Coordinates of C-alpha atoms in Angstrom, one line a residue:
X1 CA -31.3 -26.9 42.6
X2 CA -35.1 -26.2 42.5
X3 CA -36.0 -22.4 41.4
X4 CA -37.2 -21.9 45.3
X5 CA -33.8 -23.5 46.5
X6 CA -31.7 -21.6 44.2
X7 CA -33.7 -18.1 45.2
X8 CA -33.2 -19.2 48.9
X9 CA -29.4 -20.1 48.2
X10 CA -28.8 -17.1 46.2
X11 CA -30.4 -14.6 49.0
X12 CA -28.4 -16.1 51.7
X13 CA -25.1 -16.4 49.7
X14 CA -25.4 -12.3 48.7
X15 CA -26.0 -11.7 52.2
X16 CA -23.4 -13.5 53.4
X17 CA -20.6 -12.4 51.3
X18 CA -21.6 -9.1 50.1
X19 CA -23.9 -7.8 53.0
X20 CA -26.9 -6.7 50.7
X21 CA -30.3 -8.1 51.4
X22 CA -31.6 -8.2 48.0
X23 CA -30.9 -8.4 44.4
X24 CA -30.8 -5.8 42.0
X25 CA -32.5 -5.4 38.9
X26 CA -32.7 -8.9 37.1
X27 CA -29.6 -10.1 38.7
X28 CA -31.5 -13.0 40.0
X29 CA -32.9 -14.1 36.8
X30 CA -29.2 -14.4 35.6
X31 CA -28.1 -16.3 38.6
X32 CA -30.6 -18.6 38.2
X33 CA -30.5 -19.3 34.8
X34 CA -26.8 -20.0 34.9
X35 CA -27.4 -22.4 37.9
X36 CA -30.1 -24.3 35.9
X37 CA -27.3 -24.8 33.4
X38 CA -28.8 -22.1 30.9
X39 CA -26.4 -19.7 28.7
X40 CA -27.3 -16.3 29.4
X41 CA -26.4 -13.1 27.4
X42 CA -26.5 -10.3 30.4
X43 CA -26.4 -6.3 28.9
X44 CA -27.0 -4.3 31.7
X45 CA -25.6 -0.9 32.5
X46 CA -22.8 0.1 34.3
X47 CA -23.3 -0.1 37.6
X48 CA -25.9 -2.8 37.6
X49 CA -23.7 -5.5 39.1
X50 CA -23.2 -7.5 36.3
X51 CA -20.2 -9.2 38.1
X52 CA -22.2 -10.7 40.7
X53 CA -24.1 -12.3 38.3
X54 CA -21.2 -14.6 37.7
X55 CA -19.7 -14.3 41.5
X56 CA -22.6 -15.7 43.1
X57 CA -22.7 -19.1 41.1
X58 CA -19.2 -19.4 41.7
X59 CA -19.6 -20.1 45.5
X60 CA -22.1 -22.8 44.9
X61 CA -21.4 -26.5 45.8
X62 CA -19.1 -28.4 43.7
X63 CA -20.6 -31.0 41.0
X64 CA -20.8 -34.2 42.1
X65 CA -18.9 -33.8 44.9
X66 CA -15.8 -32.3 43.1
X67 CA -14.4 -28.8 42.9
X68 CA -16.0 -26.8 40.1
X69 CA -14.5 -23.6 38.6
X70 CA -15.7 -20.5 37.0
X71 CA -13.4 -19.5 34.4
X72 CA -13.8 -15.1 33.6
X73 CA -12.3 -13.9 30.5
X74 CA -11.9 -10.4 30.7
X75 CA -9.8 -7.9 28.4
X76 CA -7.6 -6.3 31.0
X77 CA -4.9 -6.8 33.8
X78 CA -6.3 -3.7 35.5
X79 CA -9.8 -4.9 35.7
X80 CA -8.4 -8.6 36.7
X81 CA -6.3 -7.1 39.4
X82 CA -9.2 -5.0 40.8
X83 CA -12.1 -7.9 40.3
X84 CA -9.7 -10.2 42.4
X85 CA -8.7 -7.5 44.9
X86 CA -12.6 -6.8 45.3
X87 CA -13.4 -10.6 45.7
X88 CA -10.8 -11.2 48.6
X89 CA -12.4 -8.4 50.6
X90 CA -15.5 -10.3 50.5
X91 CA -14.0 -13.9 51.3
X92 CA -14.1 -15.3 47.8
X93 CA -11.1 -16.9 46.7
X94 CA -10.1 -15.7 43.0
X95 CA -6.9 -15.6 41.4
X96 CA -5.9 -14.1 37.7
X97 CA -3.1 -15.2 35.3
X98 CA -1.7 -12.3 33.0
X99 CA 1.5 -12.1 31.2
X100 CA 3.6 -11.1 34.0
X101 CA 2.8 -14.3 36.1
X102 CA 5.7 -16.4 36.4
X103 CA 5.3 -20.3 35.2
X104 CA 5.9 -21.4 39.1
X105 CA 3.0 -19.0 40.2
X106 CA 0.9 -20.4 37.1
X107 CA 1.6 -23.9 38.5
X108 CA 0.5 -23.0 41.7
X109 CA -2.6 -21.3 40.9
X110 CA -3.5 -24.4 38.9
X111 CA -2.8 -26.8 41.8
X112 CA -5.1 -24.7 43.7
X113 CA -7.7 -24.6 41.4
X114 CA -7.8 -28.6 41.1
X115 CA -8.1 -28.7 44.9
X116 CA -10.8 -26.2 45.0
X117 CA -9.0 -23.5 46.7
X118 CA -9.9 -20.9 44.0
X119 CA -13.8 -20.4 43.1
X120 CA -12.9 -17.7 40.3
X121 CA -10.3 -17.4 37.7
X122 CA -9.5 -14.2 35.4
X123 CA -7.6 -14.8 32.4
X124 CA -7.7 -12.8 29.1
X125 CA -8.5 -14.4 25.8
X126 CA -4.9 -14.6 24.6
X127 CA -4.8 -17.0 27.6
X128 CA -6.8 -19.7 26.2
X129 CA -4.5 -20.5 23.1
X130 CA -1.5 -21.6 25.2
X131 CA -1.3 -25.5 25.2
X132 CA -0.2 -25.3 29.0
X133 CA -3.6 -23.6 30.0
X134 CA -5.7 -25.9 27.6
X135 CA -4.2 -29.2 29.4
X136 CA -5.1 -27.4 32.9
X137 CA -8.6 -26.3 31.8
X138 CA -8.7 -29.9 30.4
X139 CA -8.2 -31.6 34.0
X140 CA -10.8 -29.9 36.4
X141 CA -14.7 -29.1 36.1
X142 CA -15.4 -25.6 34.7
X143 CA -19.3 -25.0 35.8
X144 CA -19.1 -21.4 34.0
X145 CA -17.1 -19.6 31.6
X146 CA -18.2 -15.8 31.8
X147 CA -17.1 -13.6 29.3
X148 CA -16.9 -9.9 30.6
X149 CA -17.3 -7.0 28.3
X150 CA -18.5 -9.4 26.1
X151 CA -19.1 -6.5 23.3
X152 CA -15.2 -7.1 22.7
X153 CA -15.6 -10.2 21.3
X154 CA -17.6 -8.8 18.4
X155 CA -15.5 -5.4 18.0
X156 CA -11.9 -6.4 19.2
X157 CA -11.9 -9.6 18.1
X158 CA -12.3 -8.5 14.1
X159 CA -9.8 -6.0 14.3
X160 CA -6.5 -6.1 16.8
X161 CA -7.5 -8.9 19.4
X162 CA -8.2 -12.0 17.2
X163 CA -8.2 -14.6 20.1
X164 CA -11.7 -13.3 21.4
X165 CA -12.7 -15.4 18.0
X166 CA -11.2 -18.4 19.7
X167 CA -13.2 -18.5 22.8
X168 CA -15.9 -20.8 21.6
X169 CA -13.2 -22.9 20.1
X170 CA -11.3 -23.3 23.2
X171 CA -15.0 -24.2 25.0
X172 CA -15.2 -27.1 22.5
X173 CA -12.0 -28.8 23.8
X174 CA -12.8 -29.1 27.2
X175 CA -14.3 -32.4 28.3
X176 CA -17.8 -31.0 29.6
X177 CA -19.5 -28.0 28.2
X178 CA -19.9 -25.4 30.7
X179 CA -22.5 -22.8 31.1
X180 CA -21.6 -19.8 29.0
X181 CA -22.5 -16.2 30.3
X182 CA -21.6 -13.0 28.3
X183 CA -21.6 -9.8 30.1
X184 CA -21.6 -6.2 28.9
X185 CA -22.8 -3.1 29.5
X186 CA -23.6 -1.8 26.1
X187 CA -24.6 -4.0 22.8
X188 CA -26.7 -3.0 20.2
X189 CA -29.2 -5.7 18.8
X190 CA -26.7 -6.2 15.7
X191 CA -23.8 -6.4 18.6
X192 CA -25.9 -8.9 20.7
X193 CA -26.5 -11.2 17.8
X194 CA -22.9 -11.0 17.0
X195 CA -21.8 -12.1 20.5
X196 CA -24.2 -15.0 20.5
X197 CA -23.2 -16.4 17.2
X198 CA -19.6 -16.0 18.0
X199 CA -19.6 -17.7 21.4
X200 CA -21.9 -20.2 20.0
X201 CA -24.4 -19.7 22.7
X202 CA -27.2 -22.3 23.0
X203 CA -30.9 -20.8 23.5
X204 CA -29.9 -18.0 25.8
X205 CA -31.7 -16.2 28.5
X206 CA -31.1 -12.9 27.0
X207 CA -31.5 -10.2 30.1
X208 CA -31.5 -6.4 28.4
X209 CA -31.9 -4.1 30.9
X210 CA -33.0 -0.6 30.6
X211 CA -30.1 1.6 29.1
X212 CA -31.2 5.1 30.7
X213 CA -29.2 6.6 33.4
X214 CA -31.4 9.4 34.5
X215 CA -29.0 10.9 36.6
X216 CA -26.3 11.4 33.8
X217 CA -25.8 15.0 32.2
X218 CA -24.8 14.7 28.6
X219 CA -23.0 17.4 26.8
X220 CA -20.5 18.2 24.0
X221 CA -18.0 20.8 23.0
X222 CA -16.4 21.1 19.7
X223 CA -13.1 22.4 19.9
X224 CA -10.9 24.0 17.3
X225 CA -7.4 23.5 18.4
X226 CA -5.3 21.3 20.9
X227 CA -5.0 24.5 23.1
X228 CA -8.9 25.0 23.2
X229 CA -9.2 21.4 24.7
X230 CA -6.6 21.6 27.2
X231 CA -8.1 25.1 28.1
X232 CA -11.5 24.2 28.5
X233 CA -10.9 20.8 30.4
X234 CA -8.4 22.4 32.6
X235 CA -11.3 25.4 33.3
X236 CA -13.7 22.7 34.2
X237 CA -11.5 20.7 36.4
X238 CA -10.5 23.9 38.5
X239 CA -14.3 24.6 39.2
X240 CA -14.8 21.2 40.1
X241 CA -11.7 20.6 41.9
X242 CA -13.5 18.9 45.2
X243 CA -14.9 16.2 42.8
X244 CA -13.7 13.3 41.5
X245 CA -13.2 12.7 37.9
X246 CA -12.2 10.9 35.0
X247 CA -10.4 12.5 31.7
X248 CA -10.6 9.9 28.6
X249 CA -7.4 10.5 26.0
X250 CA -6.7 8.9 22.7
X251 CA -3.1 8.6 23.1
X252 CA -0.5 8.0 25.9
X253 CA 1.3 11.1 25.2
X254 CA -1.8 13.4 25.5
X255 CA -2.7 11.8 28.6
X256 CA 0.8 13.1 30.0
X257 CA 0.7 16.4 28.3
X258 CA -3.0 17.0 30.0
X259 CA -2.1 16.1 33.4
X260 CA 1.0 18.3 33.4
X261 CA -1.5 21.3 32.3
X262 CA -3.9 20.1 35.1
X263 CA -1.3 20.3 37.8
X264 CA 0.1 23.6 36.5
X265 CA -3.6 24.9 36.8
X266 CA -3.6 23.4 40.6
X267 CA -5.8 20.3 39.8
X268 CA -4.5 17.3 41.8
X269 CA -4.0 14.9 38.7
X270 CA -2.3 11.9 37.6
X271 CA -2.0 10.3 34.5
X272 CA -2.8 6.2 33.8
X273 CA -2.0 4.3 30.5
X274 CA -0.6 0.8 29.4
X275 CA 3.2 1.6 29.0
X276 CA 3.5 2.3 33.0
X277 CA 4.9 -0.3 35.1
X278 CA 2.5 -2.3 37.1
X279 CA 3.4 -0.7 40.5
X280 CA 3.0 2.5 39.1
X281 CA -0.5 1.7 37.5
X282 CA -1.5 -0.1 41.1
X283 CA -0.6 3.4 42.8
X284 CA -2.4 5.7 40.9
X285 CA -5.3 3.1 40.7
X286 CA -5.6 2.8 44.3
X287 CA -5.2 6.6 45.1
X288 CA -8.0 7.4 42.9
X289 CA -10.5 4.5 44.1
X290 CA -9.6 5.5 47.7
X291 CA -10.2 9.5 47.1
X292 CA -6.6 10.1 47.7
X293 CA -6.8 11.7 44.0
X294 CA -9.0 13.8 42.3
X295 CA -8.4 13.5 38.9
X296 CA -7.2 10.8 36.7
X297 CA -6.3 11.1 33.2
X298 CA -6.3 7.8 31.1
X299 CA -6.2 6.0 28.0
X300 CA -9.3 3.6 27.8
X301 CA -7.2 1.1 29.7
X302 CA -8.4 2.3 32.7
X303 CA -12.0 2.2 33.9
X304 CA -13.2 -1.4 32.3
X305 CA -14.9 -2.8 35.6
X306 CA -13.3 -0.4 38.1
X307 CA -16.0 0.2 40.8
X308 CA -15.8 3.8 42.2
X309 CA -19.1 4.9 42.8
X310 CA -18.7 8.7 43.4
X311 CA -17.1 9.8 40.0
X312 CA -18.9 12.8 39.4
X313 CA -17.7 13.8 35.9
X314 CA -16.0 12.3 33.0
X315 CA -14.4 13.8 30.0
X316 CA -13.5 12.1 26.9
X317 CA -10.9 14.6 25.1
X318 CA -11.3 13.4 21.3
X319 CA -14.6 11.5 20.2
X320 CA -14.3 7.6 20.9
X321 CA -15.0 5.3 17.7
X322 CA -18.5 4.1 18.5
X323 CA -21.4 5.1 20.8
X324 CA -20.7 1.6 22.5
X325 CA -17.1 2.7 23.6
X326 CA -18.4 6.2 24.7
X327 CA -21.3 4.8 26.8
X328 CA -19.0 2.3 28.5
X329 CA -16.5 5.4 29.5
X330 CA -19.3 8.0 30.2
X331 CA -21.0 5.4 32.2
X332 CA -18.3 5.3 34.9
X333 CA -19.9 8.6 36.2
X334 CA -22.7 8.8 39.0
X335 CA -22.7 4.8 39.6
X336 CA -23.9 5.9 43.0
X337 CA -27.0 7.2 41.7
X338 CA -26.4 11.2 42.3
X339 CA -26.1 13.2 39.8
X340 CA -22.9 13.4 37.7
X341 CA -21.9 14.8 34.1
X342 CA -20.3 13.3 30.6
X343 CA -18.8 15.3 28.2
X344 CA -17.1 14.7 25.0
X345 CA -14.8 17.3 23.3
X346 CA -14.5 16.5 19.4
X347 CA -13.4 18.2 16.1
X348 CA -14.7 17.2 12.4
X349 CA -11.6 15.6 11.6
X350 CA -11.6 13.0 14.2
X351 CA -14.0 11.3 12.4
X352 CA -12.7 11.9 9.3
X353 CA -8.9 10.1 10.6
X354 CA -11.3 7.4 12.1
X355 CA -13.2 6.4 8.6
X356 CA -9.4 6.2 7.1
X357 CA -8.5 3.9 9.7
X358 CA -11.3 1.7 9.6
X359 CA -10.7 1.4 5.6
X360 CA -7.0 0.2 6.4
X361 CA -7.6 -2.0 9.2
X362 CA -11.3 -3.2 10.4
X363 CA -11.5 -6.6 9.8
X364 CA -8.4 -7.3 9.3
X365 CA -8.4 -10.5 11.9
X366 CA -10.7 -12.0 9.5
X367 CA -9.6 -14.6 7.0
X368 CA -13.1 -14.1 4.5
X369 CA -13.2 -11.4 2.4
X370 CA -17.0 -10.9 2.6
X371 CA -16.8 -11.0 6.5
X372 CA -14.0 -8.1 6.2
X373 CA -16.2 -6.3 4.5
X374 CA -19.1 -6.6 6.7
X375 CA -16.9 -5.9 9.8
X376 CA -16.1 -2.6 7.8
X377 CA -19.0 -1.5 7.1
X378 CA -20.1 -2.1 10.8
X379 CA -17.0 0.0 12.2
X380 CA -18.2 2.4 9.7
X381 CA -21.9 2.4 10.9
X382 CA -20.5 2.7 14.4
X383 CA -18.1 5.8 13.6
X384 CA -21.1 7.5 11.7
X385 CA -23.4 6.9 14.9
X386 CA -20.7 8.8 17.2
X387 CA -20.6 11.3 14.9
X388 CA -23.9 12.0 14.6
X389 CA -24.4 12.2 18.4
X390 CA -21.7 15.0 18.2
X391 CA -23.8 17.1 15.6
X392 CA -27.4 16.2 16.0
X393 CA -29.7 19.0 16.7
X394 CA -32.0 16.7 18.9
X395 CA -31.8 14.8 22.6
X396 CA -28.4 13.3 23.3
X397 CA -30.1 10.6 25.4
X398 CA -32.9 10.1 22.9
X399 CA -30.2 9.6 20.4
X400 CA -28.5 7.2 22.5
X401 CA -31.5 5.1 23.5
X402 CA -32.2 4.5 20.2
X403 CA -28.9 3.4 18.8
X404 CA -29.1 0.8 21.5
X405 CA -32.6 -0.2 20.5
X406 CA -35.0 1.4 22.9
X407 CA -37.6 4.0 22.5
X408 CA -37.2 6.9 24.5
X409 CA -40.3 7.7 26.7
X410 CA -39.9 11.5 26.2
X411 CA -38.8 13.6 23.1
X412 CA -36.6 15.8 25.6
X413 CA -34.5 14.7 28.4
X414 CA -34.0 18.0 30.2
X415 CA -30.5 16.6 31.1
X416 CA -28.4 17.2 28.0
X417 CA -27.0 20.5 26.3
X418 CA -29.7 20.5 23.4
X419 CA -32.5 19.9 25.9
X420 CA -31.2 22.7 28.6
X421 CA -30.0 25.0 25.7
X422 CA -26.7 25.3 27.1
X423 CA -23.6 22.8 27.8
X424 CA -22.1 23.1 31.4
X425 CA -18.6 22.3 29.7
X426 CA -18.9 25.0 27.1
X427 CA -19.9 27.3 29.6
X428 CA -16.9 26.7 31.1
X429 CA -15.0 27.5 27.9
X430 CA -17.1 30.5 27.3
X431 CA -16.3 32.1 30.7
X432 CA -12.5 31.3 29.8
X433 CA -12.2 33.3 26.3
X434 CA -15.6 34.8 25.5
X435 CA -15.8 32.6 22.5
X436 CA -19.2 31.3 21.5
X437 CA -19.8 27.6 22.5
X438 CA -19.8 25.2 19.9
X439 CA -21.9 21.8 20.9
X440 CA -23.5 20.2 17.9
X441 CA -24.6 22.1 15.3
X442 CA -28.0 23.5 15.9
X443 CA -29.7 26.8 14.8
X444 CA -31.2 26.8 18.1
X445 CA -27.7 27.5 19.6
X446 CA -27.0 30.3 17.1
X447 CA -23.8 28.2 15.8
X448 CA -22.3 29.0 12.5
X449 CA -22.6 26.2 9.9
X450 CA -19.5 24.3 8.9
X451 CA -17.8 25.2 5.6
X452 CA -19.2 21.8 3.9
X453 CA -23.0 22.7 5.1
X454 CA -22.4 26.1 3.4
X455 CA -21.7 24.3 0.2
X456 CA -24.7 22.3 0.3
X457 CA -27.4 23.2 -2.7
X458 CA -30.7 22.2 -3.4
X459 CA -29.8 19.8 -6.5
X460 CA -27.4 17.9 -4.1
X461 CA -29.9 17.4 -1.5
X462 CA -32.6 16.2 -3.8
X463 CA -29.9 13.8 -5.6
X464 CA -29.5 12.3 -2.0
X465 CA -33.2 12.4 -1.1
X466 CA -34.3 10.7 -4.5
X467 CA -31.8 8.1 -4.2
X468 CA -32.9 7.0 -0.2
X469 CA -36.7 7.4 -1.5
X470 CA -35.6 5.0 -4.4
X471 CA -33.9 2.4 -2.1
X472 CA -37.3 2.3 0.0
X473 CA -39.7 2.2 -2.9
X474 CA -38.0 -0.6 -4.5
X475 CA -36.3 -2.4 -1.5
X476 CA -38.8 -1.6 1.3
X477 CA -35.7 -0.4 3.8
X478 CA -32.9 1.8 4.3
X479 CA -29.5 1.6 4.9
X480 CA -26.8 3.3 6.9
X481 CA -25.0 6.7 6.2
X482 CA -21.8 5.0 5.3
X483 CA -23.6 2.5 2.7
X484 CA -25.6 5.6 1.2
X485 CA -22.6 7.8 0.6
X486 CA -20.6 4.8 -1.0
X487 CA -23.6 3.8 -3.3
X488 CA -23.7 7.4 -4.4
X489 CA -20.0 7.3 -5.3
X490 CA -20.6 4.1 -7.2
X491 CA -18.9 1.7 -4.9
X492 CA -18.5 -1.9 -6.2
X493 CA -17.6 -3.5 -3.1
X494 CA -19.3 -6.8 -1.9
X495 CA -21.3 -4.9 0.5
X496 CA -22.8 -2.6 -1.9
X497 CA -23.2 -5.2 -5.0
X498 CA -24.8 -7.9 -2.5
X499 CA -27.4 -5.5 -1.3
X500 CA -28.6 -4.4 -4.7
X501 CA -27.8 -0.8 -4.3
X502 CA -26.1 -1.0 -7.7
X503 CA -29.5 -1.4 -9.4
X504 CA -31.2 1.7 -7.7
X505 CA -32.0 4.8 -9.8
X506 CA -29.2 7.1 -8.5
X507 CA -26.4 4.7 -8.0
X508 CA -23.1 6.4 -8.7
X509 CA -24.7 9.7 -9.7
X510 CA -22.5 12.0 -6.7
X511 CA -19.5 9.9 -8.0
X512 CA -17.7 13.3 -8.0
X513 CA -19.3 14.6 -4.8
X514 CA -17.2 14.2 -1.3
X515 CA -18.3 12.3 1.2
X516 CA -18.0 15.1 3.4
X517 CA -20.5 17.1 1.3
X518 CA -22.8 14.0 1.3
X519 CA -23.2 13.2 4.6
X520 CA -23.9 16.8 5.3
X521 CA -26.7 16.8 3.2
X522 CA -28.0 13.9 5.2
X523 CA -27.7 15.7 8.1
X524 CA -29.3 18.5 6.8
X525 CA -32.4 16.5 5.3
X526 CA -32.5 14.6 8.6
X527 CA -32.9 17.9 10.4
X528 CA -35.3 19.1 8.2
X529 CA -37.4 16.0 8.7
X530 CA -37.2 14.9 5.2
X531 CA -35.2 12.0 6.1
X532 CA -35.8 10.0 9.5
X533 CA -33.7 7.4 11.5
X534 CA -35.1 3.6 11.5
X535 CA -33.6 1.3 13.9
X536 CA -29.8 0.5 14.3
X537 CA -29.2 3.9 12.6
X538 CA -30.7 3.2 8.9
X539 CA -32.0 6.6 7.0
X540 CA -35.2 6.5 5.8
X541 CA -37.8 8.8 3.8
X542 CA -39.0 10.9 6.4
X543 CA -42.6 10.9 5.3
X544 CA -43.1 7.1 6.7
X545 CA -45.6 6.6 8.9
X546 CA -43.8 5.0 12.0
X547 CA -40.8 4.8 10.4
X548 CA -38.6 5.1 13.3
X549 CA -39.7 1.7 14.2
X550 CA -38.8 -0.1 11.3

């Protein structure tokens, strides 16, 4: 189809199936590229309508008079189920195959797809390694392979879901290469490059939308015990009991425990996690989506791709492992464009535990030692960025936007706990027990410094500063906090030696100083302006002109 033909057809299709008169943002650009047989990487915020970008092409006429399928690769069964149900309400035939689909059901689905009765088929990446599925895929025309939540290719594929790394190999075995569209709500420039390489995208159109969600308020609360967390969440939920909210927990046991506490406090809540049977999960999900249930307490198995516009608040009970993960979960709030609030409750011990887990398992799905080391460094960088978000003495929105490679338009957003000078969530905790609210570690809020920060002396800060200055002087660049700490400890890892940091004056000079103290010194130097963040979280001397744009 010609450009004008595509635009007219796409608008008519949108109106017919969805009832909308126009596309949002750059949806039409993505759809046009796909129908012109060009690969796409679409990074669009939660609620921007990424799914329409591959659902509309599924409605296009077959190829050379033969049915053509859109294959959607997506990480979670709950997401498949929700998307297929959503499509059926719009009259678009779709199906999914998961681990609970019987052999008879799979055979019926395969036949329906061959006959053109199914336009979209949803599968998990693990399905692609099945010889049965490959034989099926080789018997029909696949117009498009859409990889939803594509950031998982770069992150999950290196650790606990290695089949994500096999998507490109699966596509290479098809009789004809389809268009590939990778869609995600969160991807830093580094992750975007990783997605392009892993999926073998060819000259992709890159659609990078504005990451800012102006209607969202961001806040933090540093809790010092599980009881503190529970009381803070229940108090907030009670105060907002008429609103829809999501609490994300880091374990299944915690979802059940916290749900009981909320119910005891008179809050209408249910838990949701992967160990529930399918009927139980469907009941809870439907009740929440339809408004019969106000609060859902869930592990991260819930939320990806679930479209409930009127979620007014999201609380993370525990710091996620990355800002990508946090922004995905926080982004479930306020999809209707109305004001909503997003909070993370954290404890400093969480990041030590996360770093230990990364050291033990990051990159475990990779065979190459250098690639494993790089994956570990990347995971540590993501952990550090999340820790920095929790402890920063600056605007939270600006911190997130810079992390995703976008320069904020203003120094203060006026809609986060730093810019407003108070945390609404911490306010609930303060009302509860008159303990001063702790969010970040900024003197602007009269918060006491942590013990490790009390232990930072001038000599330690000078050692750290001189090393970072020496790195920039010798190499003209900077590195992540993780890499700096490792170099000051005298690490001989592939990452450190390959970067030449072992040749820098000061390498190994703080071998007997804890990583916690070095990281605290870096935080204090950042707060004092003696250091600054460059793009992608690297640390640079603060006196550089325009260093934040390097």
